[in-house]
JSON list of C-alpha atoms and ligand atoms in Angstrom, two decimals:
[
{"chain": "A", "resi": 23, "resn": "MET", "atom": "CA", "xyz": [5.35, 13.97, -1.43]},
{"chain": "A", "resi": 24, "resn": "ASP", "atom": "CA", "xyz": [7.36, 17.13, -1.65]},
{"chain": "A", "resi": 25, "resn": "THR", "atom": "CA", "xyz": [10.50, 15.12, -1.00]},
{"chain": "A", "resi": 26, "resn": "PHE", "atom": "CA", "xyz": [9.56, 12.76, -3.73]},
{"chain": "A", "resi": 27, "resn": "PHE", "atom": "CA", "xyz": [9.09, 15.50, -6.34]},
{"chain": "A", "resi": 28, "resn": "ARG", "atom": "CA", "xyz": [12.40, 17.14, -5.18]},
{"chain": "A", "resi": 29, "resn": "LEU", "atom": "CA", "xyz": [14.12, 13.84, -5.69]},
{"chain": "A", "resi": 30, "resn": "LEU", "atom": "CA", "xyz": [12.70, 13.50, -9.25]},
{"chain": "A", "resi": 31, "resn": "GLU", "atom": "CA", "xyz": [13.92, 16.97, -10.05]},
{"chain": "A", "resi": 32, "resn": "VAL", "atom": "CA", "xyz": [17.35, 16.38, -8.66]},
{"chain": "A", "resi": 33, "resn": "CYS", "atom": "CA", "xyz": [17.73, 13.04, -10.46]},
{"chain": "A", "resi": 34, "resn": "SER", "atom": "CA", "xyz": [16.70, 14.50, -13.66]},
{"chain": "A", "resi": 35, "resn": "GLN", "atom": "CA", "xyz": [19.22, 17.39, -13.26]},
{"chain": "A", "resi": 36, "resn": "ASN", "atom": "CA", "xyz": [22.05, 15.24, -12.42]},
{"chain": "A", "resi": 37, "resn": "ILE", "atom": "CA", "xyz": [21.38, 12.64, -15.07]},
{"chain": "A", "resi": 38, "resn": "ASN", "atom": "CA", "xyz": [21.13, 15.45, -17.71]},
{"chain": "A", "resi": 39, "resn": "ASP", "atom": "CA", "xyz": [24.35, 16.86, -16.47]},
{"chain": "A", "resi": 40, "resn": "LYS", "atom": "CA", "xyz": [26.14, 13.54, -16.57]},
{"chain": "A", "resi": 41, "resn": "ALA", "atom": "CA", "xyz": [24.56, 12.24, -19.90]},
{"chain": "A", "resi": 42, "resn": "ASP", "atom": "CA", "xyz": [27.81, 12.68, -21.69]},
{"chain": "A", "resi": 43, "resn": "VAL", "atom": "CA", "xyz": [29.80, 10.86, -19.21]},
{"chain": "A", "resi": 44, "resn": "LEU", "atom": "CA", "xyz": [27.26, 7.98, -19.34]},
{"chain": "A", "resi": 45, "resn": "ASN", "atom": "CA", "xyz": [27.29, 7.95, -23.21]},
{"chain": "A", "resi": 46, "resn": "ASP", "atom": "CA", "xyz": [31.02, 8.06, -23.12]},
{"chain": "A", "resi": 47, "resn": "LEU", "atom": "CA", "xyz": [31.21, 4.88, -20.92]},
{"chain": "A", "resi": 48, "resn": "ASP", "atom": "CA", "xyz": [28.60, 3.07, -23.00]},
{"chain": "A", "resi": 49, "resn": "GLN", "atom": "CA", "xyz": [30.59, 4.05, -26.12]},
{"chain": "A", "resi": 50, "resn": "GLN", "atom": "CA", "xyz": [33.59, 2.22, -24.66]},
{"chain": "A", "resi": 51, "resn": "ILE", "atom": "CA", "xyz": [31.86, -1.06, -23.70]},
{"chain": "A", "resi": 52, "resn": "GLY", "atom": "CA", "xyz": [28.31, -0.82, -25.27]},
{"chain": "A", "resi": 53, "resn": "ASP", "atom": "CA", "xyz": [26.67, 1.19, -27.91]},
{"chain": "A", "resi": 54, "resn": "GLY", "atom": "CA", "xyz": [26.92, 4.68, -26.60]},
{"chain": "A", "resi": 55, "resn": "ASP", "atom": "CA", "xyz": [23.35, 5.64, -25.79]},
{"chain": "A", "resi": 56, "resn": "HIS", "atom": "CA", "xyz": [22.96, 5.12, -22.03]},
{"chain": "A", "resi": 57, "resn": "GLY", "atom": "CA", "xyz": [23.24, 8.72, -21.15]},
{"chain": "A", "resi": 58, "resn": "THR", "atom": "CA", "xyz": [20.79, 9.77, -23.88]},
{"chain": "A", "resi": 59, "resn": "ASN", "atom": "CA", "xyz": [18.46, 6.92, -22.89]},
{"chain": "A", "resi": 60, "resn": "MET", "atom": "CA", "xyz": [18.35, 7.89, -19.16]},
{"chain": "A", "resi": 61, "resn": "ALA", "atom": "CA", "xyz": [18.01, 11.61, -19.88]},
{"chain": "A", "resi": 62, "resn": "ARG", "atom": "CA", "xyz": [15.07, 11.01, -22.29]},
{"chain": "A", "resi": 63, "resn": "GLY", "atom": "CA", "xyz": [13.40, 8.89, -19.43]},
{"chain": "A", "resi": 64, "resn": "PHE", "atom": "CA", "xyz": [13.82, 11.53, -16.74]},
{"chain": "A", "resi": 65, "resn": "ASN", "atom": "CA", "xyz": [12.75, 14.39, -19.03]},
{"chain": "A", "resi": 66, "resn": "ALA", "atom": "CA", "xyz": [9.60, 12.42, -19.77]},
{"chain": "A", "resi": 67, "resn": "LEU", "atom": "CA", "xyz": [8.94, 11.99, -16.09]},
{"chain": "A", "resi": 68, "resn": "ILE", "atom": "CA", "xyz": [9.46, 15.70, -15.48]},
{"chain": "A", "resi": 69, "resn": "ALA", "atom": "CA", "xyz": [7.06, 16.43, -18.21]},
{"chain": "A", "resi": 70, "resn": "LYS", "atom": "CA", "xyz": [4.29, 14.34, -16.40]},
{"chain": "A", "resi": 71, "resn": "LYS", "atom": "CA", "xyz": [5.13, 16.10, -13.04]},
{"chain": "A", "resi": 72, "resn": "ASP", "atom": "CA", "xyz": [1.79, 18.11, -12.97]},
{"chain": "A", "resi": 73, "resn": "SER", "atom": "CA", "xyz": [-0.34, 15.02, -13.71]},
{"chain": "A", "resi": 74, "resn": "PHE", "atom": "CA", "xyz": [1.20, 13.31, -10.61]},
{"chain": "A", "resi": 75, "resn": "LYS", "atom": "CA", "xyz": [0.02, 15.96, -8.21]},
{"chain": "A", "resi": 76, "resn": "ASP", "atom": "CA", "xyz": [-3.24, 14.36, -6.93]},
{"chain": "A", "resi": 77, "resn": "LYS", "atom": "CA", "xyz": [-1.95, 10.68, -6.94]},
{"chain": "A", "resi": 78, "resn": "THR", "atom": "CA", "xyz": [-0.64, 8.44, -4.25]},
{"chain": "A", "resi": 79, "resn": "LEU", "atom": "CA", "xyz": [3.05, 7.56, -4.36]},
{"chain": "A", "resi": 80, "resn": "ALA", "atom": "CA", "xyz": [2.22, 3.96, -5.33]},
{"chain": "A", "resi": 81, "resn": "GLN", "atom": "CA", "xyz": [0.33, 5.32, -8.27]},
{"chain": "A", "resi": 82, "resn": "ILE", "atom": "CA", "xyz": [2.98, 7.65, -9.29]},
{"chain": "A", "resi": 83, "resn": "LEU", "atom": "CA", "xyz": [5.69, 4.96, -9.08]},
{"chain": "A", "resi": 84, "resn": "LYS", "atom": "CA", "xyz": [3.46, 2.58, -11.31]},
{"chain": "A", "resi": 85, "resn": "GLU", "atom": "CA", "xyz": [3.04, 5.35, -13.93]},
{"chain": "A", "resi": 86, "resn": "SER", "atom": "CA", "xyz": [6.64, 6.35, -13.82]},
{"chain": "A", "resi": 87, "resn": "ALA", "atom": "CA", "xyz": [7.72, 2.70, -14.40]},
{"chain": "A", "resi": 88, "resn": "MET", "atom": "CA", "xyz": [5.71, 2.58, -17.60]},
{"chain": "A", "resi": 89, "resn": "VAL", "atom": "CA", "xyz": [7.41, 5.96, -18.58]},
{"chain": "A", "resi": 90, "resn": "LEU", "atom": "CA", "xyz": [10.95, 4.53, -17.90]},
{"chain": "A", "resi": 91, "resn": "ILE", "atom": "CA", "xyz": [10.18, 1.30, -19.76]},
{"chain": "A", "resi": 92, "resn": "SER", "atom": "CA", "xyz": [8.95, 3.00, -22.81]},
{"chain": "A", "resi": 93, "resn": "GLN", "atom": "CA", "xyz": [11.15, 6.14, -22.82]},
{"chain": "A", "resi": 94, "resn": "VAL", "atom": "CA", "xyz": [14.53, 4.89, -21.59]},
{"chain": "A", "resi": 95, "resn": "ALA", "atom": "CA", "xyz": [14.25, 1.74, -23.66]},
{"chain": "A", "resi": 96, "resn": "GLY", "atom": "CA", "xyz": [17.20, -0.28, -24.38]},
{"chain": "A", "resi": 97, "resn": "SER", "atom": "CA", "xyz": [18.07, -2.64, -21.48]},
{"chain": "A", "resi": 98, "resn": "ALA", "atom": "CA", "xyz": [18.15, -0.03, -18.78]},
{"chain": "A", "resi": 99, "resn": "GLY", "atom": "CA", "xyz": [14.61, 1.04, -19.45]},
{"chain": "A", "resi": 100, "resn": "PRO", "atom": "CA", "xyz": [12.87, -2.26, -18.61]},
{"chain": "A", "resi": 101, "resn": "LEU", "atom": "CA", "xyz": [15.27, -2.90, -15.76]},
{"chain": "A", "resi": 102, "resn": "TYR", "atom": "CA", "xyz": [14.86, 0.55, -14.03]},
{"chain": "A", "resi": 103, "resn": "GLY", "atom": "CA", "xyz": [11.24, 0.47, -14.90]},
{"chain": "A", "resi": 104, "resn": "THR", "atom": "CA", "xyz": [10.74, -3.01, -13.26]},
{"chain": "A", "resi": 105, "resn": "ALA", "atom": "CA", "xyz": [12.54, -1.65, -10.21]},
{"chain": "A", "resi": 106, "resn": "VAL", "atom": "CA", "xyz": [10.33, 1.39, -9.89]},
{"chain": "A", "resi": 107, "resn": "LEU", "atom": "CA", "xyz": [7.15, -0.97, -10.47]},
{"chain": "A", "resi": 108, "resn": "LYS", "atom": "CA", "xyz": [8.15, -3.32, -7.90]},
{"chain": "A", "resi": 109, "resn": "ALA", "atom": "CA", "xyz": [8.79, -0.41, -5.35]},
{"chain": "A", "resi": 110, "resn": "GLY", "atom": "CA", "xyz": [5.32, 0.93, -6.03]},
{"chain": "A", "resi": 111, "resn": "ASP", "atom": "CA", "xyz": [3.69, -2.42, -5.56]},
{"chain": "A", "resi": 112, "resn": "SER", "atom": "CA", "xyz": [5.40, -2.82, -2.32]},
{"chain": "A", "resi": 113, "resn": "LEU", "atom": "CA", "xyz": [4.14, 0.57, -1.00]},
{"chain": "A", "resi": 114, "resn": "LYS", "atom": "CA", "xyz": [0.65, 0.07, -2.40]},
{"chain": "A", "resi": 115, "resn": "ASP", "atom": "CA", "xyz": [-1.08, -0.69, 0.94]},
{"chain": "A", "resi": 116, "resn": "ILE", "atom": "CA", "xyz": [0.95, 1.47, 3.27]},
{"chain": "A", "resi": 117, "resn": "ALA", "atom": "CA", "xyz": [-0.88, 4.61, 4.28]},
{"chain": "A", "resi": 118, "resn": "ASN", "atom": "CA", "xyz": [2.00, 6.38, 5.89]},
{"chain": "A", "resi": 119, "resn": "PRO", "atom": "CA", "xyz": [5.26, 4.82, 4.88]},
{"chain": "A", "resi": 120, "resn": "GLN", "atom": "CA", "xyz": [8.26, 5.07, 7.14]},
{"chain": "A", "resi": 121, "resn": "GLU", "atom": "CA", "xyz": [11.92, 4.76, 6.21]},
{"chain": "A", "resi": 122, "resn": "SER", "atom": "CA", "xyz": [11.96, 1.02, 6.79]},
{"chain": "A", "resi": 123, "resn": "ASP", "atom": "CA", "xyz": [9.00, 0.67, 4.36]},
{"chain": "A", "resi": 124, "resn": "TYR", "atom": "CA", "xyz": [10.99, 2.54, 1.82]},
{"chain": "A", "resi": 125, "resn": "ILE", "atom": "CA", "xyz": [13.89, 0.10, 2.33]},
{"chain": "A", "resi": 126, "resn": "VAL", "atom": "CA", "xyz": [11.62, -2.91, 2.00]},
{"chain": "A", "resi": 127, "resn": "ALA", "atom": "CA", "xyz": [10.34, -1.39, -1.20]},
{"chain": "A", "resi": 128, "resn": "TYR", "atom": "CA", "xyz": [13.87, -0.76, -2.39]},
{"chain": "A", "resi": 129, "resn": "ARG", "atom": "CA", "xyz": [14.58, -4.55, -1.76]},
{"chain": "A", "resi": 130, "resn": "ALA", "atom": "CA", "xyz": [11.54, -5.36, -3.99]},
{"chain": "A", "resi": 131, "resn": "ALA", "atom": "CA", "xyz": [13.03, -2.97, -6.65]},
{"chain": "A", "resi": 132, "resn": "VAL", "atom": "CA", "xyz": [16.42, -4.70, -6.52]},
{"chain": "A", "resi": 133, "resn": "GLU", "atom": "CA", "xyz": [14.92, -8.17, -6.70]},
{"chain": "A", "resi": 134, "resn": "GLY", "atom": "CA", "xyz": [12.89, -7.05, -9.63]},
{"chain": "A", "resi": 135, "resn": "VAL", "atom": "CA", "xyz": [16.13, -6.11, -11.56]},
{"chain": "A", "resi": 136, "resn": "GLN", "atom": "CA", "xyz": [17.70, -9.31, -10.65]},
{"chain": "A", "resi": 137, "resn": "PHE", "atom": "CA", "xyz": [14.75, -11.33, -11.88]},
{"chain": "A", "resi": 138, "resn": "ARG", "atom": "CA", "xyz": [14.19, -9.37, -15.10]},
{"chain": "A", "resi": 139, "resn": "GLY", "atom": "CA", "xyz": [17.92, -9.28, -15.96]},
{"chain": "A", "resi": 140, "resn": "LYS", "atom": "CA", "xyz": [18.66, -12.77, -14.79]},
{"chain": "A", "resi": 141, "resn": "SER", "atom": "CA", "xyz": [21.71, -11.23, -13.19]},
{"chain": "A", "resi": 142, "resn": "ASP", "atom": "CA", "xyz": [23.53, -10.72, -9.91]},
{"chain": "A", "resi": 143, "resn": "LYS", "atom": "CA", "xyz": [26.21, -8.64, -8.43]},
{"chain": "A", "resi": 144, "resn": "GLY", "atom": "CA", "xyz": [29.81, -9.27, -9.83]},
{"chain": "A", "resi": 145, "resn": "GLU", "atom": "CA", "xyz": [28.52, -9.21, -13.43]},
{"chain": "A", "resi": 146, "resn": "LYS", "atom": "CA", "xyz": [29.47, -5.54, -14.17]},
{"chain": "A", "resi": 147, "resn": "THR", "atom": "CA", "xyz": [25.96, -4.07, -14.16]},
{"chain": "A", "resi": 148, "resn": "MET", "atom": "CA", "xyz": [23.96, -1.71, -12.26]},
{"chain": "A", "resi": 149, "resn": "LEU", "atom": "CA", "xyz": [23.43, -4.44, -9.66]},
{"chain": "A", "resi": 150, "resn": "ASP", "atom": "CA", "xyz": [27.01, -3.96, -8.56]},
{"chain": "A", "resi": 151, "resn": "VAL", "atom": "CA", "xyz": [25.75, -0.59, -7.09]},
{"chain": "A", "resi": 152, "resn": "LEU", "atom": "CA", "xyz": [22.21, -1.47, -6.27]},
{"chain": "A", "resi": 153, "resn": "ILE", "atom": "CA", "xyz": [22.83, -4.57, -4.33]},
{"chain": "A", "resi": 154, "resn": "PRO", "atom": "CA", "xyz": [25.61, -3.30, -1.90]},
{"chain": "A", "resi": 155, "resn": "VAL", "atom": "CA", "xyz": [23.67, -0.17, -1.29]},
{"chain": "A", "resi": 156, "resn": "LEU", "atom": "CA", "xyz": [20.60, -2.16, -0.32]},
{"chain": "A", "resi": 157, "resn": "GLU", "atom": "CA", "xyz": [22.74, -4.39, 2.05]},
{"chain": "A", "resi": 158, "resn": "LEU", "atom": "CA", "xyz": [24.16, -1.21, 3.70]},
{"chain": "A", "resi": 159, "resn": "MET", "atom": "CA", "xyz": [20.70, 0.33, 4.09]},
{"chain": "A", "resi": 160, "resn": "GLU", "atom": "CA", "xyz": [19.25, -2.79, 5.65]},
{"chain": "A", "resi": 161, "resn": "LYS", "atom": "CA", "xyz": [22.13, -3.20, 8.06]},
{"chain": "A", "resi": 162, "resn": "GLU", "atom": "CA", "xyz": [22.10, 0.47, 9.13]},
{"chain": "A", "resi": 163, "resn": "ASN", "atom": "CA", "xyz": [18.35, 0.68, 9.29]},
{"chain": "A", "resi": 164, "resn": "LYS", "atom": "CA", "xyz": [18.39, -2.32, 11.61]},
{"chain": "A", "resi": 165, "resn": "ALA", "atom": "CA", "xyz": [21.02, -0.57, 13.72]},
{"chain": "A", "resi": 166, "resn": "GLY", "atom": "CA", "xyz": [18.69, 2.37, 14.25]},
{"chain": "A", "resi": 167, "resn": "LYS", "atom": "CA", "xyz": [20.20, 4.84, 11.69]},
{"chain": "A", "resi": 168, "resn": "SER", "atom": "CA", "xyz": [18.06, 7.08, 9.54]},
{"chain": "A", "resi": 169, "resn": "LEU", "atom": "CA", "xyz": [18.73, 7.43, 5.79]},
{"chain": "A", "resi": 170, "resn": "LYS", "atom": "CA", "xyz": [20.09, 10.83, 6.37]},
{"chain": "A", "resi": 171, "resn": "GLU", "atom": "CA", "xyz": [22.49, 9.54, 9.11]},
{"chain": "A", "resi": 172, "resn": "MET", "atom": "CA", "xyz": [23.74, 6.84, 6.62]},
{"chain": "A", "resi": 173, "resn": "SER", "atom": "CA", "xyz": [24.06, 9.20, 3.65]},
{"chain": "A", "resi": 174, "resn": "GLY", "atom": "CA", "xyz": [27.78, 9.50, 3.74]},
{"chain": "A", "resi": 175, "resn": "GLU", "atom": "CA", "xyz": [28.07, 5.63, 3.67]},
{"chain": "A", "resi": 176, "resn": "ILE", "atom": "CA", "xyz": [25.60, 5.39, 0.78]},
{"chain": "A", "resi": 177, "resn": "LEU", "atom": "CA", "xyz": [27.77, 7.73, -1.20]},
{"chain": "A", "resi": 178, "resn": "LYS", "atom": "CA", "xyz": [30.92, 5.95, -0.40]},
{"chain": "A", "resi": 179, "resn": "VAL", "atom": "CA", "xyz": [29.61, 2.46, -1.18]},
{"chain": "A", "resi": 180, "resn": "ALA", "atom": "CA", "xyz": [27.95, 3.71, -4.49]},
{"chain": "A", "resi": 181, "resn": "GLN", "atom": "CA", "xyz": [31.19, 5.39, -5.58]},
{"chain": "A", "resi": 182, "resn": "GLU", "atom": "CA", "xyz": [33.44, 2.43, -4.53]},
{"chain": "A", "resi": 183, "resn": "ARG", "atom": "CA", "xyz": [31.28, -0.01, -6.36]},
{"chain": "A", "resi": 184, "resn": "VAL", "atom": "CA", "xyz": [31.43, 1.92, -9.63]},
{"chain": "A", "resi": 185, "resn": "GLU", "atom": "CA", "xyz": [35.22, 1.76, -9.27]},
{"chain": "A", "resi": 186, "resn": "TYR", "atom": "CA", "xyz": [34.95, -2.01, -8.64]},
{"chain": "A", "resi": 187, "resn": "THR", "atom": "CA", "xyz": [33.08, -2.42, -11.96]},
{"chain": "A", "resi": 188, "resn": "LYS", "atom": "CA", "xyz": [36.28, -1.35, -13.67]},
{"chain": "A", "resi": 189, "resn": "THR", "atom": "CA", "xyz": [38.08, -4.36, -12.34]},
{"chain": "A", "resi": 190, "resn": "ILE", "atom": "CA", "xyz": [35.64, -7.17, -13.50]},
{"chain": "A", "resi": 191, "resn": "ILE", "atom": "CA", "xyz": [34.60, -8.61, -16.87]},
{"chain": "A", "resi": 192, "resn": "ALA", "atom": "CA", "xyz": [31.01, -8.12, -17.86]},
{"chain": "A", "resi": 193, "resn": "SER", "atom": "CA", "xyz": [28.89, -11.31, -18.10]},
{"chain": "A", "resi": 194, "resn": "LYS", "atom": "CA", "xyz": [25.52, -9.47, -18.85]},
{"chain": "A", "resi": 195, "resn": "GLY", "atom": "CA", "xyz": [24.46, -6.80, -21.31]},
{"chain": "A", "resi": 196, "resn": "ARG", "atom": "CA", "xyz": [26.32, -5.60, -24.51]},
{"chain": "A", "resi": 197, "resn": "ALA", "atom": "CA", "xyz": [29.66, -5.34, -22.60]},
{"chain": "A", "resi": 198, "resn": "ALA", "atom": "CA", "xyz": [29.63, -9.10, -22.21]},
{"chain": "A", "resi": 199, "resn": "TYR", "atom": "CA", "xyz": [30.37, -9.49, -25.95]},
{"chain": "A", "resi": 200, "resn": "LEU", "atom": "CA", "xyz": [33.76, -7.77, -25.23]},
{"chain": "A", "resi": 201, "resn": "GLY", "atom": "CA", "xyz": [35.07, -10.29, -22.72]},
{"chain": "A", "resi": 202, "resn": "GLU", "atom": "CA", "xyz": [38.44, -9.07, -21.30]},
{"chain": "A", "resi": 203, "resn": "ARG", "atom": "CA", "xyz": [38.16, -5.87, -23.34]},
{"chain": "A", "resi": 204, "resn": "SER", "atom": "CA", "xyz": [35.47, -4.65, -20.96]},
{"chain": "A", "resi": 205, "resn": "LEU", "atom": "CA", "xyz": [38.20, -4.52, -18.08]},
{"chain": "A", "resi": 206, "resn": "GLY", "atom": "CA", "xyz": [39.20, -1.07, -17.11]},
{"chain": "A", "resi": 207, "resn": "VAL", "atom": "CA", "xyz": [35.94, 0.68, -17.97]},
{"chain": "A", "resi": 208, "resn": "ALA", "atom": "CA", "xyz": [33.27, 1.42, -15.41]},
{"chain": "A", "resi": 209, "resn": "ASP", "atom": "CA", "xyz": [29.75, -0.09, -16.12]},
{"chain": "A", "resi": 210, "resn": "PRO", "atom": "CA", "xyz": [27.51, 2.83, -17.45]},
{"chain": "A", "resi": 211, "resn": "GLY", "atom": "CA", "xyz": [24.51, 1.39, -15.52]},
{"chain": "A", "resi": 212, "resn": "ALA", "atom": "CA", "xyz": [26.44, 1.16, -12.30]},
{"chain": "A", "resi": 213, "resn": "TYR", "atom": "CA", "xyz": [27.52, 4.80, -12.96]},
{"chain": "A", "resi": 214, "resn": "SER", "atom": "CA", "xyz": [23.80, 5.91, -13.49]},
{"chain": "A", "resi": 215, "resn": "SER", "atom": "CA", "xyz": [22.66, 4.16, -10.31]},
{"chain": "A", "resi": 216, "resn": "MET", "atom": "CA", "xyz": [25.52, 5.96, -8.43]},
{"chain": "A", "resi": 217, "resn": "ILE", "atom": "CA", "xyz": [24.13, 9.28, -9.94]},
{"chain": "A", "resi": 218, "resn": "LEU", "atom": "CA", "xyz": [20.68, 8.38, -8.53]},
{"chain": "A", "resi": 219, "resn": "PHE", "atom": "CA", "xyz": [22.05, 7.59, -5.04]},
{"chain": "A", "resi": 220, "resn": "GLU", "atom": "CA", "xyz": [24.17, 10.91, -5.19]},
{"chain": "A", "resi": 221, "resn": "SER", "atom": "CA", "xyz": [20.86, 12.66, -5.93]},
{"chain": "A", "resi": 222, "resn": "LEU", "atom": "CA", "xyz": [19.11, 10.96, -2.95]},
{"chain": "A", "resi": 223, "resn": "VAL", "atom": "CA", "xyz": [21.93, 11.95, -0.68]},
{"chain": "A", "resi": 224, "resn": "GLN", "atom": "CA", "xyz": [21.71, 15.48, -1.95]},
{"chain": "A", "resi": 225, "resn": "VAL", "atom": "CA", "xyz": [18.04, 15.65, -1.17]},
{"chain": "A", "resi": 226, "resn": "LEU", "atom": "CA", "xyz": [18.43, 14.07, 2.16]},
{"chain": "A", "resi": 227, "resn": "GLU", "atom": "CA", "xyz": [21.10, 16.67, 3.19]},
{"chain": "A", "resi": 228, "resn": "GLU", "atom": "CA", "xyz": [18.76, 19.53, 1.98]},
{"chain": "A", "resi": 229, "resn": "GLY", "atom": "CA", "xyz": [16.00, 18.31, 4.38]},
{"chain": "A", "resi": 230, "resn": "ASN", "atom": "CA", "xyz": [16.19, 19.08, 8.11]},
{"chain": "B", "resi": 498, "resn": "LIG", "atom": "P1", "xyz": [21.61, -1.06, -24.07]},
{"chain": "B", "resi": 498, "resn": "LIG", "atom": "O1", "xyz": [22.62, -1.97, -23.53]},
{"chain": "B", "resi": 498, "resn": "LIG", "atom": "O2", "xyz": [20.33, -1.76, -24.59]},
{"chain": "B", "resi": 498, "resn": "LIG", "atom": "O3", "xyz": [22.09, -0.02, -25.06]},
{"chain": "B", "resi": 498, "resn": "LIG", "atom": "P2", "xyz": [21.64, 0.94, -21.91]},
{"chain": "B", "resi": 498, "resn": "LIG", "atom": "O4", "xyz": [22.89, 1.44, -22.65]},
{"chain": "B", "resi": 498, "resn": "LIG", "atom": "O5", "xyz": [20.66, 2.11, -21.77]},
{"chain": "B", "resi": 498, "resn": "LIG", "atom": "O6", "xyz": [20.98, -0.17, -22.85]},
{"chain": "B", "resi": 498, "resn": "LIG", "atom": "O7", "xyz": [22.02, 0.33, -20.54]},
{"chain": "B", "resi": 498, "resn": "LIG", "atom": "C1", "xyz": [23.09, -0.52, -20.35]},
{"chain": "B", "resi": 498, "resn": "LIG", "atom": "C2", "xyz": [23.24, -0.91, -18.82]},
{"chain": "B", "resi": 498, "resn": "LIG", "atom": "O8", "xyz": [22.24, -1.73, -18.55]},
{"chain": "B", "resi": 498, "resn": "LIG", "atom": "C3", "xyz": [24.60, -1.62, -18.55]},
{"chain": "B", "resi": 498, "resn": "LIG", "atom": "O9", "xyz": [25.60, -0.71, -18.28]},
{"chain": "B", "resi": 498, "resn": "LIG", "atom": "C4", "xyz": [24.13, -2.34, -17.36]},
{"chain": "B", "resi": 498, "resn": "LIG", "atom": "O10", "xyz": [24.38, -1.74, -16.09]},
{"chain": "B", "resi": 498, "resn": "LIG", "atom": "C5", "xyz": [22.67, -2.62, -17.45]},
{"chain": "B", "resi": 498, "resn": "LIG", "atom": "N1", "xyz": [22.29, -4.10, -17.82]},
{"chain": "B", "resi": 498, "resn": "LIG", "atom": "C6", "xyz": [22.33, -4.54, -19.07]},
{"chain": "B", "resi": 498, "resn": "LIG", "atom": "N2", "xyz": [21.93, -5.90, -18.98]},
{"chain": "B", "resi": 498, "resn": "LIG", "atom": "C7", "xyz": [21.67, -6.02, -17.63]},
{"chain": "B", "resi": 498, "resn": "LIG", "atom": "C8", "xyz": [21.24, -7.20, -16.93]},
{"chain": "B", "resi": 498, "resn": "LIG", "atom": "N3", "xyz": [20.98, -8.45, -17.57]},
{"chain": "B", "resi": 498, "resn": "LIG", "atom": "N4", "xyz": [21.05, -7.05, -15.55]},
{"chain": "B", "resi": 498, "resn": "LIG", "atom": "C9", "xyz": [21.32, -5.96, -14.99]},
{"chain": "B", "resi": 498, "resn": "LIG", "atom": "N5", "xyz": [21.69, -4.78, -15.59]},
{"chain": "B", "resi": 498, "resn": "LIG", "atom": "C10", "xyz": [22.00, -4.85, -16.96]},
{"chain": "B", "resi": 499, "resn": "LIG", "atom": "MG1", "xyz": [23.67, 1.23, -24.48]}
]
């Protein structure tokens, strides 16, 4: 549970540090609020941290999902909120989750985003980071690697996939209204997902 709280802290720190970058990207192909939205959501989670202390991870994820849905708002709030809700559901009956259980929970999270967003990879959204990282994790977990052992690859895939979103036209979200004018700019939601994976990697590398 300590690792979870550390992850929450690092995600919140990094999202707040990069809020201007996220707003700037969203200014170019959306309405300029993605950083502000994400920072508000993570600050609300940090404010609830003490109330999480005696709860199970599944309960915490369920409550966190509600906070993200209501506090991040916009499109990203319900999407990230659904992801966290589905991950919590998936872990609900597992007393002592292993890394493979977290990866199964992460699959449920990504499928939740796809269902809620009616979207898939290649549409210039957060899924362009979320899906390739899932595929990498599943492949490497099957090959016997721990999350820590694959942390360099997680970073690389997340960063490359944000770059990739610059090369495609948006077909979902506000950026879809821009058509070809969305080319050349990275998707803000893909960028925030990358920040969350950078945070995960930072926490994995702190641990021994
Ligand atoms: P809003 O667009 O309502 O202002 P945000 O700016 O907080 O919300 O979030 C925008 C991000 O949400 C986009 O960059 C994109 O990654 C993601 N997004 C929007 N619509 C979808 C969708 N249908 N499926 C997946 N992700 C989406
Ligand atoms: Mg926006």
